XYZ file of C-alpha atoms in Angstrom:
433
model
C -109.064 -91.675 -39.862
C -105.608 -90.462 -40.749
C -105.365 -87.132 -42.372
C -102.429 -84.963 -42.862
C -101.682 -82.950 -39.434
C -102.220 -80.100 -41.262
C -105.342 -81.082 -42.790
C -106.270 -82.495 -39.817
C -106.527 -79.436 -37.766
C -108.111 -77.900 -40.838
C -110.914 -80.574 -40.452
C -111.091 -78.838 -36.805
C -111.351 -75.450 -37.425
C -113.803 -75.895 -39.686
C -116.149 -77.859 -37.588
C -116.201 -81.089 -39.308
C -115.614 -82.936 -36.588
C -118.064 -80.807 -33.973
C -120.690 -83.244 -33.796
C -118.445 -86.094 -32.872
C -116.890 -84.175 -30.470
C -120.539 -82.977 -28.544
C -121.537 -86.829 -28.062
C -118.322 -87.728 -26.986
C -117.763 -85.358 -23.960
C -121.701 -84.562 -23.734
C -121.410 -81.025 -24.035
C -123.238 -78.583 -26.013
C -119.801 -76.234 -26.794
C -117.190 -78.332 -28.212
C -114.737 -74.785 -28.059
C -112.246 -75.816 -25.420
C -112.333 -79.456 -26.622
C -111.562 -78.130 -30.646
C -108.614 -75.785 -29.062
C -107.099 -78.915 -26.929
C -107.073 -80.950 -30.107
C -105.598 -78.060 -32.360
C -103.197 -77.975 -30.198
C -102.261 -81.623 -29.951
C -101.940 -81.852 -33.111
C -99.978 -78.837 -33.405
C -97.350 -80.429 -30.808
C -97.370 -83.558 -32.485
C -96.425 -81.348 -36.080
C -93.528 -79.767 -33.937
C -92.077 -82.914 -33.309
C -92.374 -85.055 -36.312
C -93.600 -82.531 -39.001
C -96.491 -82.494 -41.159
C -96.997 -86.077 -41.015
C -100.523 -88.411 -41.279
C -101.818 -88.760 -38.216
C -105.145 -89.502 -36.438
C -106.365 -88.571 -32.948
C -107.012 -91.493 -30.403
C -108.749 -91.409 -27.287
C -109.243 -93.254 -23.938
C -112.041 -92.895 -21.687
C -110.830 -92.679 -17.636
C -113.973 -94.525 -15.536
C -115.894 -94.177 -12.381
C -116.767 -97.259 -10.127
C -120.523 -97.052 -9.307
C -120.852 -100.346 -7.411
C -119.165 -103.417 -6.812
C -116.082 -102.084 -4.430
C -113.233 -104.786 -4.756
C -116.069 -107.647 -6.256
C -113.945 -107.589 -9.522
C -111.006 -109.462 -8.387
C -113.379 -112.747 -6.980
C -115.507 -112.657 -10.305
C -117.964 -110.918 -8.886
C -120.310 -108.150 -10.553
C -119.987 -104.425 -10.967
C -121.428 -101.343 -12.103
C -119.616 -98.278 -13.602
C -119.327 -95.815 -16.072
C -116.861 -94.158 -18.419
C -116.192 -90.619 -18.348
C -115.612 -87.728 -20.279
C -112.024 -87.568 -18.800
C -109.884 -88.579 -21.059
C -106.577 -89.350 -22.903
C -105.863 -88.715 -26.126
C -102.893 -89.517 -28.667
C -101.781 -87.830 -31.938
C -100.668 -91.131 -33.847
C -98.602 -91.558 -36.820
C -97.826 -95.211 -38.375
C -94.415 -96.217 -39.202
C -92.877 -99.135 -40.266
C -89.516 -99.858 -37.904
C -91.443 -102.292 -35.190
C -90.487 -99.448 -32.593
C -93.664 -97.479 -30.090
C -92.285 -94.346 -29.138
C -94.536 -92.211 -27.869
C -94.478 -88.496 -25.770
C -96.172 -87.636 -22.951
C -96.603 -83.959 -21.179
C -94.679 -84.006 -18.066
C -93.481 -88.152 -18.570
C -89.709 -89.181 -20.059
C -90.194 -90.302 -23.910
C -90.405 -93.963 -24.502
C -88.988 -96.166 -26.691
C -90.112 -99.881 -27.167
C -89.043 -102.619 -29.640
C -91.132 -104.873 -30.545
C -89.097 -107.721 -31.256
C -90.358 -110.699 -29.253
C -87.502 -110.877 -27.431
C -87.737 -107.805 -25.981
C -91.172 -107.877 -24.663
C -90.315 -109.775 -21.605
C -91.341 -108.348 -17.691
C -88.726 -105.846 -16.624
C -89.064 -105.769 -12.889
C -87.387 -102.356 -12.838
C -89.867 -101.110 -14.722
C -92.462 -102.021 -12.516
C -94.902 -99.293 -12.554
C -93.594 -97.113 -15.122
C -95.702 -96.674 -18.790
C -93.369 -98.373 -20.325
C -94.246 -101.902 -19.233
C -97.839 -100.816 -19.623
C -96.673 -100.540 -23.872
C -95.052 -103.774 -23.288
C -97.179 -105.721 -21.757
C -100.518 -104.378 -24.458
C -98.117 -105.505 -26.991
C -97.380 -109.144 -25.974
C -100.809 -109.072 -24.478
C -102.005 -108.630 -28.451
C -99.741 -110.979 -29.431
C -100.135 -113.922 -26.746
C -104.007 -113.483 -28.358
C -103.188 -113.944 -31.822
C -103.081 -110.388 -33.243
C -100.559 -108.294 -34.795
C -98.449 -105.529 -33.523
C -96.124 -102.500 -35.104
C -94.360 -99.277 -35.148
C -96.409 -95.574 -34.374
C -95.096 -92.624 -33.135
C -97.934 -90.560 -30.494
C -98.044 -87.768 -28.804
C -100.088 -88.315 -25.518
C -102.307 -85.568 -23.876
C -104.663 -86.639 -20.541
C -106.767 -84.526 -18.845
C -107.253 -87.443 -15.822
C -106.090 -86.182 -13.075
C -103.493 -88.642 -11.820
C -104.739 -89.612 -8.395
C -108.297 -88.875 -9.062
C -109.500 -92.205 -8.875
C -110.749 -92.501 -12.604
C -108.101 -94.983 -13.553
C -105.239 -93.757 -15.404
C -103.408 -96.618 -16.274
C -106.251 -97.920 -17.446
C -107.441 -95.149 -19.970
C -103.773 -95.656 -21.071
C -103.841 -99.488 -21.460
C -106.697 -99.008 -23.557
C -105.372 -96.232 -25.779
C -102.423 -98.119 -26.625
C -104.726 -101.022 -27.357
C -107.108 -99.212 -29.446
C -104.327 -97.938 -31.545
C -102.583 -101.403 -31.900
C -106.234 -102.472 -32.979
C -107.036 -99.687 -35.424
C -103.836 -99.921 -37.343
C -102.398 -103.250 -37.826
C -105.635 -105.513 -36.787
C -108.633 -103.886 -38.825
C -110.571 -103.145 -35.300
C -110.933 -107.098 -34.881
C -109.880 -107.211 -30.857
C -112.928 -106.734 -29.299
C -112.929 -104.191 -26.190
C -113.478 -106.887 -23.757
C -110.423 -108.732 -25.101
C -108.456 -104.830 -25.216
C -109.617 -104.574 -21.439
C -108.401 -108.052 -20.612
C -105.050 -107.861 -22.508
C -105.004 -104.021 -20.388
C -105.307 -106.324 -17.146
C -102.679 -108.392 -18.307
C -100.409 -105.598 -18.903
C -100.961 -103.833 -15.515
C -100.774 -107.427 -13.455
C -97.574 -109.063 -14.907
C -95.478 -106.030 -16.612
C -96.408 -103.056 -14.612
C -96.405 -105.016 -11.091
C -100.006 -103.961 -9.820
C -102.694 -106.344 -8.906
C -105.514 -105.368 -10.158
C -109.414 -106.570 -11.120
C -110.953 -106.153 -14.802
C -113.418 -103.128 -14.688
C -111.249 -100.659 -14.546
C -110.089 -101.892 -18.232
C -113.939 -103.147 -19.345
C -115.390 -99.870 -18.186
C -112.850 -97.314 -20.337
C -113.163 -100.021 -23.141
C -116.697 -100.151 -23.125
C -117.795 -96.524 -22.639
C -121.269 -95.536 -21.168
C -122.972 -97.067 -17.633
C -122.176 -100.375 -17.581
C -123.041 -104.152 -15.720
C -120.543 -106.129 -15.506
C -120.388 -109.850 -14.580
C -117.148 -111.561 -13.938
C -118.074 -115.161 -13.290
C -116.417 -116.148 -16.182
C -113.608 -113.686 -16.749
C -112.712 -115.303 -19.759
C -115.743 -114.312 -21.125
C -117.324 -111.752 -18.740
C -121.195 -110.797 -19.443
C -121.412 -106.881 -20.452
C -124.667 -104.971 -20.397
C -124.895 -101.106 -21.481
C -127.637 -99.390 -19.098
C -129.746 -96.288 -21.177
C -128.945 -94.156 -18.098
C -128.536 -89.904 -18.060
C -128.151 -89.801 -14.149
C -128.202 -86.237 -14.608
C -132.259 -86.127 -15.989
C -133.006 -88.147 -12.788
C -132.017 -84.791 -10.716
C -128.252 -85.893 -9.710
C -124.750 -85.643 -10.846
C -121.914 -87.355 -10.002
C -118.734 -85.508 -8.062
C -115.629 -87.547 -7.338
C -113.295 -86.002 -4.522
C -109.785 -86.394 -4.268
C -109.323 -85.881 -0.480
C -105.556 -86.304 -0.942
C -103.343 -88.432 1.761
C -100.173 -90.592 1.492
C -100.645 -93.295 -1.585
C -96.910 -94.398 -0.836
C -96.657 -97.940 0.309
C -100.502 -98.790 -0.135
C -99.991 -101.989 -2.391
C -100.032 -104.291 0.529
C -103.093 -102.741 1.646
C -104.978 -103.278 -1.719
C -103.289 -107.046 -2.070
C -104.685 -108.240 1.118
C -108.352 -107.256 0.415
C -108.494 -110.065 -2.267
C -105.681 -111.948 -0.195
C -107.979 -112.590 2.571
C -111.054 -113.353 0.360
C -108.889 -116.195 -1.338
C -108.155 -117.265 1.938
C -112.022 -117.686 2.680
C -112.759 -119.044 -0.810
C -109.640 -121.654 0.346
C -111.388 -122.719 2.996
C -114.368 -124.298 0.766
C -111.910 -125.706 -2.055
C -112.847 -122.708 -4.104
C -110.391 -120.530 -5.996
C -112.354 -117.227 -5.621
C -115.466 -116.356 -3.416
C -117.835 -115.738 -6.025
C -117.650 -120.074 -6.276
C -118.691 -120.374 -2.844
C -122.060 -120.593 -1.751
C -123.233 -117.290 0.448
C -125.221 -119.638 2.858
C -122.584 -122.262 3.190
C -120.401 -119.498 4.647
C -122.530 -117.847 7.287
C -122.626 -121.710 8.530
C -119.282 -121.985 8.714
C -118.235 -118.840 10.262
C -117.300 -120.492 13.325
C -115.179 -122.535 11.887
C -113.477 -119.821 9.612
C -112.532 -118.165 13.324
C -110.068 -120.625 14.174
C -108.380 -120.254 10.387
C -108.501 -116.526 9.213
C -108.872 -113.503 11.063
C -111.809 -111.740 11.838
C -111.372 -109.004 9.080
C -111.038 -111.454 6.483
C -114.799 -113.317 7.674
C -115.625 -109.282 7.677
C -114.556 -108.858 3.712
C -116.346 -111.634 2.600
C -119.477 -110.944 4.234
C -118.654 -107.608 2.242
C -118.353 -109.459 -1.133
C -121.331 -111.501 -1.086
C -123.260 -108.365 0.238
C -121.861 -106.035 -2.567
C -122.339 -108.444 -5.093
C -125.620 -109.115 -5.000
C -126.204 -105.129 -4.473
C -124.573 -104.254 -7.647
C -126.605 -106.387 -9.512
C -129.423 -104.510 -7.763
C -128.095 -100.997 -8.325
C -128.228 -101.652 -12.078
C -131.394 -102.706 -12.121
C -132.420 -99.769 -10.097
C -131.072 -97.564 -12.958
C -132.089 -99.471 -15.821
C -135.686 -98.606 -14.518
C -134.987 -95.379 -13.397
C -135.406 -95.508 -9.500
C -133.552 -92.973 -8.732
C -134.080 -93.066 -5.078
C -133.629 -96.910 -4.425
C -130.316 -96.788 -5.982
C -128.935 -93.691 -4.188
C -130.317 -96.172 -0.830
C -127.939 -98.853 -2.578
C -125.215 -96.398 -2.912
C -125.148 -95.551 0.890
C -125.528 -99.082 1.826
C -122.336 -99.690 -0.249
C -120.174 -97.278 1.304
C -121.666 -97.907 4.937
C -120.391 -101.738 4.171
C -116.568 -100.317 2.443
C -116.095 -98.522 5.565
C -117.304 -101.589 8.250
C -116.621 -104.595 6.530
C -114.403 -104.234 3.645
C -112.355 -101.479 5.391
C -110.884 -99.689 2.806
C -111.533 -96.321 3.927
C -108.188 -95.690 5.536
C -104.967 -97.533 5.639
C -103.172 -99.446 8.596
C -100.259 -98.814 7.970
C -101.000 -94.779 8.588
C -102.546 -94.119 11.867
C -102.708 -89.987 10.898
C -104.288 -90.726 7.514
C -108.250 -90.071 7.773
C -108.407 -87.744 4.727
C -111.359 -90.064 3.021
C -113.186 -90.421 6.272
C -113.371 -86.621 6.748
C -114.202 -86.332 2.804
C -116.933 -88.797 3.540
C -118.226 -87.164 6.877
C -118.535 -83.786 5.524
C -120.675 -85.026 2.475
C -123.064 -86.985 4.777
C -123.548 -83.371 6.606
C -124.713 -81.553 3.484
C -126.606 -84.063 1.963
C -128.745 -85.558 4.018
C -132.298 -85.912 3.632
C -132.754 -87.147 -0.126
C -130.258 -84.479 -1.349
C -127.635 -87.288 -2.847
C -125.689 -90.644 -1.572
C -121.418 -90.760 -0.806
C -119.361 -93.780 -0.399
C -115.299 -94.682 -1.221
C -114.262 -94.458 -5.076
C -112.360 -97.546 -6.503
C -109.426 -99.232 -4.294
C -109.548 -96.918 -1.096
C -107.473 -96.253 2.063
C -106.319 -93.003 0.733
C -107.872 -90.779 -2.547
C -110.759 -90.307 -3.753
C -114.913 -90.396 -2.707
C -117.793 -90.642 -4.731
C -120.699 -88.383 -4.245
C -124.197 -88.678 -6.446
C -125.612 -84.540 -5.257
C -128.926 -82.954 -6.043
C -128.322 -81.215 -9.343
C -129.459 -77.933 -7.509
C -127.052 -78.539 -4.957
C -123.806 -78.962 -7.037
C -122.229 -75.628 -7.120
C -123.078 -75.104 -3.357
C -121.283 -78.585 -2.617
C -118.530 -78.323 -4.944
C -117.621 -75.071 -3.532
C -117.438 -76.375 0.556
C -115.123 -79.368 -0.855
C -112.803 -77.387 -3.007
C -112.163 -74.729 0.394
C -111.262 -77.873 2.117
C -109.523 -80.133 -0.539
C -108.825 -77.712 -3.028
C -110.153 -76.617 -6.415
C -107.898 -79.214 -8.575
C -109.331 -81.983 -6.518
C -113.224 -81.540 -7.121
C -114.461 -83.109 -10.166
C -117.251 -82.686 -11.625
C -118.638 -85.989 -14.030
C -119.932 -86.772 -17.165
C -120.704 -90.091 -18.792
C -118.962 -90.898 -21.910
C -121.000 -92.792 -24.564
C -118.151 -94.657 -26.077
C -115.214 -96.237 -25.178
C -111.902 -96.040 -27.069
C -112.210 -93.872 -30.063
C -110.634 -92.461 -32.917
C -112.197 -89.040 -34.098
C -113.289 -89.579 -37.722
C -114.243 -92.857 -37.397
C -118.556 -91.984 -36.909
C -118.840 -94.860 -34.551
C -121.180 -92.380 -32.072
């Protein structure tokens, strides 16, 4: 809904837009969430003056099962959270994205055809992300053009809640708001994010990073037809069943880990090789233990290990959703144990090789398991591993007490504590909630 700035922060103050704002970052006092918009807006008015504008907004996301499934079309479960990014956004009409981001260098990006090519120096920077959304929208048929934004985030970079894909899907969500009358669906927005982040921004990467911030809420995934994967909200308020969901951000060296995250689904294409299959979620789970002999001679050990990971963790995704669709609160915390016992011994993701001094997610992990054991919660590895983040599900009577022994260890900035956002990208006005 594009207002005036100034009328927009009117709209604010005056609470029109409270309600929207309570259901989108589940909270009962929408204060500090009114006062970060104000002053977005405010910014964006500094820069560009009283212009129209609308605020956008971009959901970051929390794996719940499925660790590395994604990339062999395999099935996942995860949830978008209250984390966000959001963008002050003005139309214009000269083809050009420019867009401002606290602590980032302003970009620029033309939209002429010809200039939406891959940019290996760019690789990694947010500019190929704008890029490769645009040309992503256009490969598919839609229609791109000019906005000026002014970009706030409140994900902490290196929090394992996806960044770059909260900010795929915010630039997509604008694209689709303004010049393509909401028509891209947000699978197709998380796909097109995918493409962005594989061939302009250099990373390899799975799709439920993108689905899950497009999607919003808990969400079951299915990816054996990525063209067309099978999406399935779950009525789920974790918190009700007695738990809430900390991520920790145990720190350690991220420089240099892409070759550990390419070989994970490296080695699994190896396997799936093996059978004439492009991915392991084609090959048949019994056909491989029968072959695992023969596998020995071709592929190491660790890869045989990773797939026996995959088939495992697929099939327990599938189960943790159920679990929550009905509730079981106890049977899925099991799941979630079993799923980090099998990312630390199969899938091996826990800490890199290339690092013998880096253990900061194993000690993250092994001084969770010490406070809560017996029934008090479930811990395993958030998202890609080796260094970062853990995931821990704690006894809501048990969260400040937890939260407090991690942040004297890891530090206050790098204990988060969750909330599941309903929606997934949003623009405020729009009474989509």
């Amino acid at each position: 809904m594009f207002l005036k700035c100034s009328k927009l922060i009117e709209e604010l103050k005056n609470g029109n837009f409270d309600e929207e704002l309570k259901k989108l970052y589940v909270v009962c006092d929408v204060s500090s969430q009114k006062e970060r918009y104000i002053n977005a807006v405010k910014k964006h008015i500094a820069v560009y003056g009283d212009v129209d504008g609308a605020v956008f907004s971009a959901s970051g996301r929390t794996e719940i099962g499925g660790n590395h499934t994604d990339h062999q079309h395999g099935c996942v479960l995860a949830a978008a959270v209250t984390m966000d990014m959001i963008a002050v956004v003005t139309p214009t009409k000269d083809n050009i994205i420019e867009t401002k981001s606290e602590g980032y260098p302003d970009i620029s990006v033309n939209l002429n055809d010809n200039e939406l090519a891959v940019n290996e120096n760019d690789f990694g920077k947010s500019i190929a992300l704008i890029r490769g959304v645009a040309k992503g929208i256009l490969n598919s048929g839609g229609k791109v053009g000019g906005f000026k934004a002014s970009i706030f985030s409140d994900v902490p970079k290196g929090s394992g809640v996806s960044s770059s894909a909260a900010y795929e899907v915010l630039i997509g969500t604008i694209l689709n708001k303004i010049y393509n009358n909401n028509e891209i669906t947000p699978v197709k927005i998380a796909q097109i994010g995918q493409f962005a982040e594989k061939e302009f921004f250099g990373k390899p990467c799975g799709l439920l990073d993108q689905t899950t911030s497009a999607v919003g809420g808990f969400v079951s995934i299915d990816f054996a037809n990525p063209q067309k994967p099978l999406v399935n909200k779950i009525d789920c308020n974790i918190n009700e069943l007695g738990f809430t969901i900390c991520i920790i951000n145990a720190g350690g060296n991220h420089a240099n880990l892409t070759p550990e995250y390419a070989a994970i689904p490296n080695e699994m294409k190896e396997i799936a090789q093996y059978f004439g299959k492009e991915v392991l979620r084609e090959v048949d789970k019994n056909m491989f233990l029968l072959n695992i002999a023969g596998l020995r001679k071709k592929v190491s050990d660790r890869a045989i290990l990773r797939a026996i990971h995959f088939f495992d963790e697929n099939e327990r995704a599938a189960e943790q959703a159920e679990a929550l669709k009905n509730k079981q609160i106890y049977y899925f915390l099991q799941l979630v144990n079993e799923s980090g016992a099998s990312s630390q011994e199969q899938l091996q993701n826990i800490y890199p090789t290339c690092d013998d001094s880096e253990r900061s997610v194993s000690l993250a992990l092994a001084i969770t398991k010490s406070m809560l054991k017996d029934d008090n919660g479930a811990w395993r590895v958030h998202g890609g591993g080796f260094a970062g983040t853990m995931q821990a599900f704690v006894k809501n009577n048990m969260v400040m007490a937890y939260c407090s022994a991690m942040e004297q260890i890891f530090g206050q900035d790098n204990v988060h504590i969750l909330s599941i956002r309903p929606v997934g990208g949003y623009v405020l006005g729009e009474n989509t909630l």
